[in-house]
Amino acid sequence: MAHDEPAASGAPNKLAIKNVGLMLSGNLERPILDADAIVAVDGRITAIGRAADLDLSGATTTIDAQGVTIAPGLIDSHVHPVAGDWTPRQSQLNWIDSCLHGGVTTMVSAGEVHTPGRPRDVVGLKAMAITAQRCFSNFRASGVKVHAGAPVIEPGMEERDFEELASAGVRFLGEVGLGGVKDGPTARKMVAWARKYGINSTIHTGGPSIPGSGLIDKDIVLEADTDVIGHVNGGHTALPDDQIVCLCEGCKRGLELVHNGNERAALFTLRTAKERGELNRVILGTDAPAGSGVQPLGILRMVTLLASLGEVPAEVAFCFATGNTARIRALDCGLIEVGRAADFVFMDRAQHSAGKTLLESVRLGDLPGVGMTVIDGIVRSHRSRNTPPAEKAPTVVA
């Protein structure tokens, strides 16, 4: 673990952050805040503003941001975890910790589909989903919040199955189309049952990715009506441009762009959403671990790609990886806002970047350097071992 939980003492755990150079809110309507300090108590944001106007005294932990940028912790909307911080897909340990060093503090499972011997029967898939939900709730690798336990729907499931899953704490469906349900009418019925019980849903989009999957085209996607159109830019193979336009025009659901997809299709989707005035629908994921590997900097790379080639401001691109995802996925993080989880990433321009500021460097295509991450008000990592070195980094002063 990057940082142990604080010892229970009965006193509130207070975090004070001062000397912030730039504060990114995660909110598309107001992506930059006029503030240089944050206070959080027991893992929740309680105050945002100018240090002179806030009570920073009595903090359990005080962070001097040293003038760097702070943003909500990044959210990966599309991962495929299996067992803790290990993935059999790549036979790799500590991939979640590596993603933390890329600024990711929250992950959403799109199904534990790489589990060896994954059960396809209704009893087995429910048992596996509930087990994964319990395991990742009880053990948070390096403090990262992994919302796991995402069952892939199979023929034979009934409404009572979704009610049972929801009552057990399951909040997300795995990618529709990775199991035996591949037709629109059946998918739509089951997605409606899931939504009735508060379960957020995603559908596989494009060509096949793993054995047992297949082509999911626009007609199936639109009929299924999931909350998120998973990897609309393909995972890996994208749909034709005219079908992507149909997906943008045919519904108001989330448009998920992933690192492991088609980059040209990602930029095409972004431009289409922008032309329609619907950037609020764009969210980001990696679709990792996958055949192309684990991408610890995948979310930062997507932000940089969209800001540098997609003709959107860098501060807006960061909203795709934070506030947009939090809203569409119904998460309590992703925004620097009173009452939200105190999850933050501190960043600065990479050393020797041509950009003079963090936002300018991202617009020019350079990855920022991560100097620290905080989850639930607790410091989880310091200077990143994976990003380019930041020009400046925050320090814990008390």
CSV table of C-alpha atoms in Angstrom, one decimal:
chain,number,residue,atom,x,y,z
A,1,MET,CA,0.0,0.0,0.0
A,2,ALA,CA,1.3,3.5,-0.8
A,3,HIS,CA,0.0,4.9,2.4
A,4,ASP,CA,-1.7,3.2,5.3
A,5,GLU,CA,-5.0,4.3,6.7
A,6,PRO,CA,-4.7,6.7,9.6
A,7,ALA,CA,-5.0,5.2,13.0
A,8,ALA,CA,-8.5,5.7,14.6
A,9,SER,CA,-8.2,8.3,17.3
A,10,GLY,CA,-11.7,9.6,17.5
A,11,ALA,CA,-10.6,13.0,16.2
A,12,PRO,CA,-11.5,14.1,12.6
A,13,ASN,CA,-8.9,13.5,9.9
A,14,LYS,CA,-8.5,17.0,8.4
A,15,LEU,CA,-6.6,17.7,5.2
A,16,ALA,CA,-5.5,21.2,4.3
A,17,ILE,CA,-4.1,22.1,0.9
A,18,LYS,CA,-2.6,25.5,0.2
A,19,ASN,CA,-0.6,27.3,-2.5
A,20,VAL,CA,-2.4,25.7,-5.4
A,21,GLY,CA,-1.4,27.4,-8.7
A,22,LEU,CA,-4.3,26.2,-10.8
A,23,MET,CA,-7.4,24.4,-9.7
A,24,LEU,CA,-9.3,22.3,-12.3
A,25,SER,CA,-12.9,21.5,-11.1
A,26,GLY,CA,-13.8,18.6,-13.4
A,27,ASN,CA,-17.0,20.6,-14.2
A,28,LEU,CA,-17.5,21.4,-17.9
A,29,GLU,CA,-19.6,24.5,-17.0
A,30,ARG,CA,-16.8,25.9,-14.9
A,31,PRO,CA,-13.6,23.9,-15.5
A,32,ILE,CA,-11.2,26.3,-13.7
A,33,LEU,CA,-11.9,27.6,-10.2
A,34,ASP,CA,-10.7,30.8,-8.7
A,35,ALA,CA,-9.2,29.2,-5.6
A,36,ASP,CA,-5.9,28.3,-4.1
A,37,ALA,CA,-6.8,26.1,-1.1
A,38,ILE,CA,-9.0,23.2,-0.1
A,39,VAL,CA,-10.1,21.7,3.2
A,40,ALA,CA,-11.3,18.2,3.6
A,41,VAL,CA,-12.5,16.4,6.7
A,42,ASP,CA,-12.8,12.6,7.0
A,43,GLY,CA,-12.3,12.2,3.3
A,44,ARG,CA,-14.9,14.7,2.1
A,45,ILE,CA,-14.3,18.2,0.7
A,46,THR,CA,-15.6,20.8,3.2
A,47,ALA,CA,-14.3,24.1,1.9
A,48,ILE,CA,-12.8,25.5,-1.3
A,49,GLY,CA,-11.5,29.1,-1.8
A,50,ARG,CA,-8.6,31.4,-1.0
A,51,ALA,CA,-6.4,30.4,1.9
A,52,ALA,CA,-6.9,33.7,3.6
A,53,ASP,CA,-10.7,33.0,3.8
A,54,LEU,CA,-10.4,29.3,5.0
A,55,ASP,CA,-9.6,27.7,8.3
A,56,LEU,CA,-6.5,25.7,7.6
A,57,SER,CA,-5.5,25.3,11.2
A,58,GLY,CA,-5.6,22.0,13.1
A,59,ALA,CA,-5.0,19.9,10.1
A,60,THR,CA,-3.9,16.3,10.4
A,61,THR,CA,-2.1,16.7,7.1
A,62,THR,CA,-1.1,19.9,5.4
A,63,ILE,CA,0.0,19.9,1.8
A,64,ASP,CA,1.9,22.8,0.2
A,65,ALA,CA,1.1,22.5,-3.5
A,66,GLN,CA,4.1,24.6,-4.4
A,67,GLY,CA,2.1,26.4,-7.1
A,68,VAL,CA,1.2,23.3,-9.2
A,69,THR,CA,-2.1,22.3,-10.6
A,70,ILE,CA,-4.7,20.2,-8.7
A,71,ALA,CA,-7.5,18.3,-10.4
A,72,PRO,CA,-10.0,15.7,-9.2
A,73,GLY,CA,-8.5,12.3,-9.2
A,74,LEU,CA,-8.8,10.7,-12.7
A,75,ILE,CA,-11.4,8.1,-13.3
A,76,ASP,CA,-10.9,5.1,-15.6
A,77,SER,CA,-14.4,4.2,-16.8
A,78,HIS,CA,-13.4,0.9,-18.4
A,79,VAL,CA,-11.1,-1.7,-16.8
A,80,HIS,CA,-11.1,-5.5,-16.5
A,81,PRO,CA,-9.8,-6.4,-13.1
A,82,VAL,CA,-9.6,-10.0,-11.8
A,83,ALA,CA,-8.0,-10.5,-8.4
A,84,GLY,CA,-6.6,-7.6,-6.5
A,85,ASP,CA,-3.5,-6.0,-8.1
A,86,TRP,CA,-2.9,-9.0,-10.4
A,87,THR,CA,-4.1,-9.6,-14.0
A,88,PRO,CA,-3.8,-13.0,-15.6
A,89,ARG,CA,-4.3,-11.4,-19.0
A,90,GLN,CA,-0.8,-10.0,-18.9
A,91,SER,CA,0.5,-12.1,-15.9
A,92,GLN,CA,1.3,-8.8,-14.3
A,93,LEU,CA,1.4,-7.6,-10.7
A,94,ASN,CA,0.8,-4.1,-9.4
A,95,TRP,CA,-0.9,-2.7,-12.5
A,96,ILE,CA,-3.4,-0.8,-10.4
A,97,ASP,CA,-0.6,0.8,-8.4
A,98,SER,CA,1.0,1.8,-11.7
A,99,CYS,CA,-2.2,3.5,-12.8
A,100,LEU,CA,-2.3,5.4,-9.5
A,101,HIS,CA,1.1,6.8,-10.6
A,102,GLY,CA,-0.7,8.0,-13.7
A,103,GLY,CA,-3.2,10.0,-11.7
A,104,VAL,CA,-6.0,7.4,-11.6
A,105,THR,CA,-7.8,7.2,-8.3
A,106,THR,CA,-11.0,5.4,-9.3
A,107,MET,CA,-11.7,2.6,-11.7
A,108,VAL,CA,-15.0,1.1,-13.0
A,109,SER,CA,-15.1,-2.5,-14.0
A,110,ALA,CA,-16.6,-3.4,-17.4
A,111,GLY,CA,-16.6,-7.1,-16.3
A,112,GLU,CA,-14.1,-9.5,-14.8
A,113,VAL,CA,-14.0,-11.3,-18.1
A,114,HIS,CA,-10.4,-12.4,-17.9
A,115,THR,CA,-11.0,-14.6,-14.9
A,116,PRO,CA,-9.8,-18.1,-15.8
A,117,GLY,CA,-12.8,-20.4,-16.1
A,118,ARG,CA,-15.3,-17.5,-15.9
A,119,PRO,CA,-18.7,-19.1,-15.2
A,120,ARG,CA,-21.5,-18.5,-17.8
A,121,ASP,CA,-24.4,-20.1,-15.9
A,122,VAL,CA,-26.6,-17.7,-14.0
A,123,VAL,CA,-25.8,-19.0,-10.5
A,124,GLY,CA,-22.1,-18.9,-11.2
A,125,LEU,CA,-22.0,-15.5,-12.8
A,126,LYS,CA,-23.9,-13.9,-10.0
A,127,ALA,CA,-21.6,-15.6,-7.4
A,128,MET,CA,-18.5,-14.3,-9.2
A,129,ALA,CA,-19.9,-10.8,-9.5
A,130,ILE,CA,-20.8,-10.6,-5.8
A,131,THR,CA,-17.4,-12.1,-4.8
A,132,ALA,CA,-15.6,-9.5,-6.9
A,133,GLN,CA,-17.7,-6.7,-5.5
A,134,ARG,CA,-16.8,-7.9,-2.0
A,135,CYS,CA,-13.1,-8.4,-2.6
A,136,PHE,CA,-12.4,-5.0,-4.2
A,137,SER,CA,-14.5,-3.3,-1.5
A,138,ASN,CA,-12.6,-5.0,1.2
A,139,PHE,CA,-9.1,-4.6,-0.3
A,140,ARG,CA,-8.2,-1.4,-2.2
A,141,ALA,CA,-4.8,-1.8,-3.9
A,142,SER,CA,-2.8,1.3,-3.1
A,143,GLY,CA,-6.0,2.9,-2.0
A,144,VAL,CA,-7.5,3.0,-5.5
A,145,LYS,CA,-11.3,2.7,-5.6
A,146,VAL,CA,-12.1,-0.2,-8.0
A,147,HIS,CA,-15.9,-0.6,-8.5
A,148,ALA,CA,-15.8,-4.2,-9.4
A,149,GLY,CA,-18.3,-7.1,-9.6
A,150,ALA,CA,-19.7,-6.4,-13.0
A,151,PRO,CA,-21.6,-9.4,-14.3
A,152,VAL,CA,-21.8,-10.1,-18.0
A,153,ILE,CA,-25.4,-10.9,-18.8
A,154,GLU,CA,-26.3,-14.4,-20.2
A,155,PRO,CA,-29.4,-16.0,-21.5
A,156,GLY,CA,-31.8,-17.2,-18.9
A,157,MET,CA,-31.4,-14.3,-16.5
A,158,GLU,CA,-34.6,-13.0,-15.0
A,159,GLU,CA,-35.6,-9.8,-13.2
A,160,ARG,CA,-35.1,-11.3,-9.8
A,161,ASP,CA,-31.5,-12.0,-10.7
A,162,PHE,CA,-30.8,-8.2,-11.1
A,163,GLU,CA,-32.7,-7.5,-7.9
A,164,GLU,CA,-30.6,-10.0,-6.1
A,165,LEU,CA,-27.3,-8.6,-7.5
A,166,ALA,CA,-28.3,-5.0,-6.6
A,167,SER,CA,-29.3,-6.0,-3.1
A,168,ALA,CA,-25.8,-7.6,-2.7
A,169,GLY,CA,-24.1,-4.3,-3.7
A,170,VAL,CA,-23.5,-4.8,-7.4
A,171,ARG,CA,-23.7,-1.4,-9.1
A,172,PHE,CA,-22.4,-2.1,-12.7
A,173,LEU,CA,-23.0,-4.5,-15.5
A,174,GLY,CA,-20.1,-5.9,-17.5
A,175,GLU,CA,-20.0,-5.2,-21.2
A,176,VAL,CA,-23.2,-6.4,-22.9
A,177,GLY,CA,-22.2,-8.5,-25.8
A,178,LEU,CA,-19.3,-10.3,-24.2
A,179,GLY,CA,-21.6,-13.1,-23.0
A,180,GLY,CA,-24.3,-15.0,-24.7
A,181,VAL,CA,-26.7,-12.1,-25.0
A,182,LYS,CA,-26.0,-10.4,-28.3
A,183,ASP,CA,-29.4,-9.4,-29.7
A,184,GLY,CA,-31.0,-6.0,-29.1
A,185,PRO,CA,-34.4,-7.1,-27.7
A,186,THR,CA,-33.0,-9.4,-25.0
A,187,ALA,CA,-30.3,-6.9,-24.1
A,188,ARG,CA,-32.8,-4.1,-23.8
A,189,LYS,CA,-35.0,-6.1,-21.5
A,190,MET,CA,-32.1,-7.0,-19.2
A,191,VAL,CA,-30.6,-3.5,-19.2
A,192,ALA,CA,-34.0,-2.2,-18.2
A,193,TRP,CA,-34.2,-4.6,-15.3
A,194,ALA,CA,-30.7,-3.5,-14.3
A,195,ARG,CA,-31.6,0.2,-14.5
A,196,LYS,CA,-34.7,-0.5,-12.4
A,197,TYR,CA,-32.5,-1.7,-9.5
A,198,GLY,CA,-29.9,1.1,-9.9
A,199,ILE,CA,-27.3,-0.9,-11.8
A,200,ASN,CA,-25.3,1.1,-14.4
A,201,SER,CA,-24.7,-0.6,-17.8
A,202,THR,CA,-22.2,-0.6,-20.6
A,203,ILE,CA,-22.3,-2.3,-24.0
A,204,HIS,CA,-19.4,-3.6,-26.1
A,205,THR,CA,-19.2,-1.6,-29.4
A,206,GLY,CA,-17.4,-2.7,-32.6
A,207,GLY,CA,-15.6,-5.8,-33.6
A,208,PRO,CA,-14.8,-8.8,-31.4
A,209,SER,CA,-12.1,-8.5,-28.7
A,210,ILE,CA,-12.0,-11.8,-26.8
A,211,PRO,CA,-13.2,-15.4,-27.6
A,212,GLY,CA,-16.9,-15.5,-27.4
A,213,SER,CA,-17.5,-11.8,-28.3
A,214,GLY,CA,-18.6,-10.7,-31.7
A,215,LEU,CA,-19.6,-7.6,-33.8
A,216,ILE,CA,-21.9,-5.3,-32.0
A,217,ASP,CA,-23.2,-2.7,-34.5
A,218,LYS,CA,-25.2,0.5,-34.1
A,219,ASP,CA,-28.6,-1.2,-34.3
A,220,ILE,CA,-27.8,-3.5,-31.3
A,221,VAL,CA,-26.2,-0.6,-29.3
A,222,LEU,CA,-29.2,1.7,-29.8
A,223,GLU,CA,-31.8,-0.9,-29.1
A,224,ALA,CA,-30.0,-2.1,-25.9
A,225,ASP,CA,-30.0,1.4,-24.6
A,226,THR,CA,-27.2,1.0,-22.0
A,227,ASP,CA,-26.1,3.9,-19.9
A,228,VAL,CA,-22.7,4.0,-21.6
A,229,ILE,CA,-21.7,3.1,-25.2
A,230,GLY,CA,-18.5,1.3,-24.3
A,231,HIS,CA,-15.4,2.1,-26.3
A,232,VAL,CA,-17.4,3.8,-29.1
A,233,ASN,CA,-14.0,4.1,-30.8
A,234,GLY,CA,-13.6,0.3,-30.8
A,235,GLY,CA,-12.1,-2.2,-28.5
A,236,HIS,CA,-10.1,-2.6,-30.7
A,237,THR,CA,-12.0,-2.4,-34.0
A,238,ALA,CA,-14.2,0.6,-34.5
A,239,LEU,CA,-17.5,0.9,-36.3
A,240,PRO,CA,-17.6,2.9,-39.6
A,241,ASP,CA,-17.9,6.6,-39.3
A,242,ASP,CA,-21.6,6.7,-40.4
A,243,GLN,CA,-22.5,4.3,-37.6
A,244,ILE,CA,-20.6,6.4,-35.0
A,245,VAL,CA,-22.7,9.4,-36.2
A,246,CYS,CA,-25.8,7.3,-35.8
A,247,LEU,CA,-24.8,6.5,-32.2
A,248,CYS,CA,-24.2,10.2,-31.4
A,249,GLU,CA,-27.5,11.2,-33.0
A,250,GLY,CA,-29.7,8.3,-31.9
A,251,CYS,CA,-29.4,8.5,-28.1
A,252,LYS,CA,-28.1,10.7,-25.2
A,253,ARG,CA,-26.1,8.0,-23.5
A,254,GLY,CA,-22.4,8.3,-22.5
A,255,LEU,CA,-19.8,8.1,-25.3
A,256,GLU,CA,-16.8,6.3,-23.9
A,257,LEU,CA,-13.4,6.8,-25.7
A,258,VAL,CA,-10.7,4.3,-24.7
A,259,HIS,CA,-7.0,4.2,-25.0
A,260,ASN,CA,-7.1,0.6,-26.4
A,261,GLY,CA,-9.3,1.7,-29.3
A,262,ASN,CA,-9.0,3.4,-32.7
A,263,GLU,CA,-7.5,6.9,-32.2
A,264,ARG,CA,-8.8,8.3,-35.4
A,265,ALA,CA,-12.3,7.1,-34.5
A,266,ALA,CA,-11.9,8.7,-31.0
A,267,LEU,CA,-11.1,12.1,-32.6
A,268,PHE,CA,-14.0,11.6,-35.0
A,269,THR,CA,-16.4,10.9,-32.2
A,270,LEU,CA,-15.2,13.9,-30.2
A,271,ARG,CA,-15.7,16.2,-33.2
A,272,THR,CA,-19.2,14.8,-33.7
A,273,ALA,CA,-20.1,15.3,-30.1
A,274,LYS,CA,-18.6,18.9,-30.2
A,275,GLU,CA,-20.6,19.8,-33.3
A,276,ARG,CA,-23.8,18.6,-31.5
A,277,GLY,CA,-23.0,20.6,-28.4
A,278,GLU,CA,-22.8,17.3,-26.4
A,279,LEU,CA,-19.3,17.2,-24.9
A,280,ASN,CA,-21.0,16.4,-21.6
A,281,ARG,CA,-21.5,12.8,-23.0
A,282,VAL,CA,-17.7,12.2,-23.5
A,283,ILE,CA,-16.0,10.0,-20.9
A,284,LEU,CA,-12.7,8.2,-20.9
A,285,GLY,CA,-11.4,4.7,-20.2
A,286,THR,CA,-8.4,2.5,-21.0
A,287,ASP,CA,-10.1,-1.0,-21.6
A,288,ALA,CA,-7.1,-2.5,-19.8
A,289,PRO,CA,-5.7,-5.0,-19.0
A,290,ALA,CA,-6.1,-6.2,-22.6
A,291,GLY,CA,-4.2,-7.8,-25.4
A,292,SER,CA,-2.4,-4.6,-26.0
A,293,GLY,CA,-1.3,-4.5,-22.3
A,294,VAL,CA,-1.7,-2.3,-19.3
A,295,GLN,CA,-1.4,1.4,-19.8
A,296,PRO,CA,-0.6,3.2,-16.5
A,297,LEU,CA,-0.7,6.5,-18.3
A,298,GLY,CA,-3.7,5.6,-20.5
A,299,ILE,CA,-6.1,8.2,-19.2
A,300,LEU,CA,-3.5,11.0,-19.2
A,301,ARG,CA,-2.6,10.0,-22.8
A,302,MET,CA,-6.3,10.2,-23.8
A,303,VAL,CA,-6.6,13.6,-22.2
A,304,THR,CA,-3.5,14.8,-24.1
A,305,LEU,CA,-4.6,13.3,-27.4
A,306,LEU,CA,-8.0,15.0,-27.3
A,307,ALA,CA,-6.6,18.3,-26.1
A,308,SER,CA,-3.8,18.4,-28.7
A,309,LEU,CA,-5.6,17.0,-31.7
A,310,GLY,CA,-9.3,17.2,-30.9
A,311,GLU,CA,-9.5,21.0,-30.7
A,312,VAL,CA,-10.9,21.2,-27.2
A,313,PRO,CA,-9.2,23.2,-24.3
A,314,ALA,CA,-7.0,21.1,-22.0
A,315,GLU,CA,-9.1,22.0,-19.0
A,316,VAL,CA,-12.2,20.6,-20.9
A,317,ALA,CA,-10.4,17.4,-21.8
A,318,PHE,CA,-9.7,16.8,-18.1
A,319,CYS,CA,-13.4,17.0,-17.4
A,320,PHE,CA,-13.9,14.0,-19.7
A,321,ALA,CA,-11.8,12.0,-17.3
A,322,THR,CA,-13.4,13.3,-14.1
A,323,GLY,CA,-16.7,15.1,-13.8
A,324,ASN,CA,-18.3,13.7,-16.9
A,325,THR,CA,-17.5,10.2,-15.9
A,326,ALA,CA,-18.6,10.7,-12.3
A,327,ARG,CA,-22.0,12.0,-13.4
A,328,ILE,CA,-22.7,9.3,-16.0
A,329,ARG,CA,-21.4,6.6,-13.7
A,330,ALA,CA,-23.1,8.0,-10.6
A,331,LEU,CA,-19.9,8.3,-8.6
A,332,ASP,CA,-19.3,10.6,-5.6
A,333,CYS,CA,-15.8,11.7,-6.8
A,334,GLY,CA,-14.7,13.5,-10.0
A,335,LEU,CA,-15.4,17.1,-9.0
A,336,ILE,CA,-13.7,19.6,-6.7
A,337,GLU,CA,-16.9,20.5,-5.0
A,338,VAL,CA,-18.0,20.6,-1.3
A,339,GLY,CA,-19.3,17.3,-0.2
A,340,ARG,CA,-17.4,15.3,-2.8
A,341,ALA,CA,-14.8,12.7,-2.0
A,342,ALA,CA,-11.4,14.3,-1.4
A,343,ASP,CA,-9.7,12.5,-4.3
A,344,PHE,CA,-7.0,14.6,-6.1
A,345,VAL,CA,-4.1,14.5,-8.5
A,346,PHE,CA,-1.4,17.1,-8.4
A,347,MET,CA,0.3,17.8,-11.7
A,348,ASP,CA,2.8,20.2,-13.3
A,349,ARG,CA,4.3,20.7,-16.8
A,350,ALA,CA,6.9,18.1,-17.5
A,351,GLN,CA,10.4,19.2,-17.3
A,352,HIS,CA,11.7,20.8,-20.5
A,353,SER,CA,8.2,20.8,-22.1
A,354,ALA,CA,7.8,23.4,-24.8
A,355,GLY,CA,4.6,24.5,-23.1
A,356,LYS,CA,5.1,27.3,-20.5
A,357,THR,CA,2.2,26.1,-18.3
A,358,LEU,CA,0.6,22.7,-17.6
A,359,LEU,CA,-2.4,23.5,-19.8
A,360,GLU,CA,-0.3,24.7,-22.7
A,361,SER,CA,2.0,21.7,-22.5
A,362,VAL,CA,-1.0,19.4,-22.6
A,363,ARG,CA,-2.4,21.3,-25.6
A,364,LEU,CA,1.0,20.8,-27.3
A,365,GLY,CA,0.8,17.1,-26.7
A,366,ASP,CA,3.1,16.6,-23.8
A,367,LEU,CA,2.0,14.5,-20.8
A,368,PRO,CA,2.0,16.3,-17.5
A,369,GLY,CA,4.1,15.1,-14.6
A,370,VAL,CA,2.2,13.7,-11.6
A,371,GLY,CA,3.6,14.9,-8.3
A,372,MET,CA,1.1,13.4,-5.8
A,373,THR,CA,-2.2,11.7,-5.5
A,374,VAL,CA,-4.7,11.8,-2.6
A,375,ILE,CA,-7.6,9.5,-2.1
A,376,ASP,CA,-10.3,10.1,0.6
A,377,GLY,CA,-8.1,12.8,2.0
A,378,ILE,CA,-5.0,10.5,2.4
A,379,VAL,CA,-1.8,10.9,0.5
A,380,ARG,CA,-1.4,7.7,-1.6
A,381,SER,CA,1.6,8.5,-3.8
A,382,HIS,CA,4.3,11.2,-4.3
A,383,ARG,CA,6.3,11.9,-7.4
A,384,SER,CA,5.2,9.5,-10.1
A,385,ARG,CA,7.5,6.7,-11.2
A,386,ASN,CA,5.7,6.6,-14.6
A,387,THR,CA,5.1,10.1,-15.9
A,388,PRO,CA,7.8,12.5,-17.1
A,389,PRO,CA,9.2,14.3,-14.1
A,390,ALA,CA,7.2,17.3,-13.1
A,391,GLU,CA,8.8,20.7,-13.0
A,392,LYS,CA,7.5,21.2,-9.4
A,393,ALA,CA,5.8,18.9,-7.0
A,394,PRO,CA,3.8,19.4,-3.8
A,395,THR,CA,5.1,18.6,-0.3
A,396,VAL,CA,3.6,17.4,2.9
A,397,VAL,CA,4.6,20.1,5.4
A,398,ALA,CA,2.8,18.9,8.5
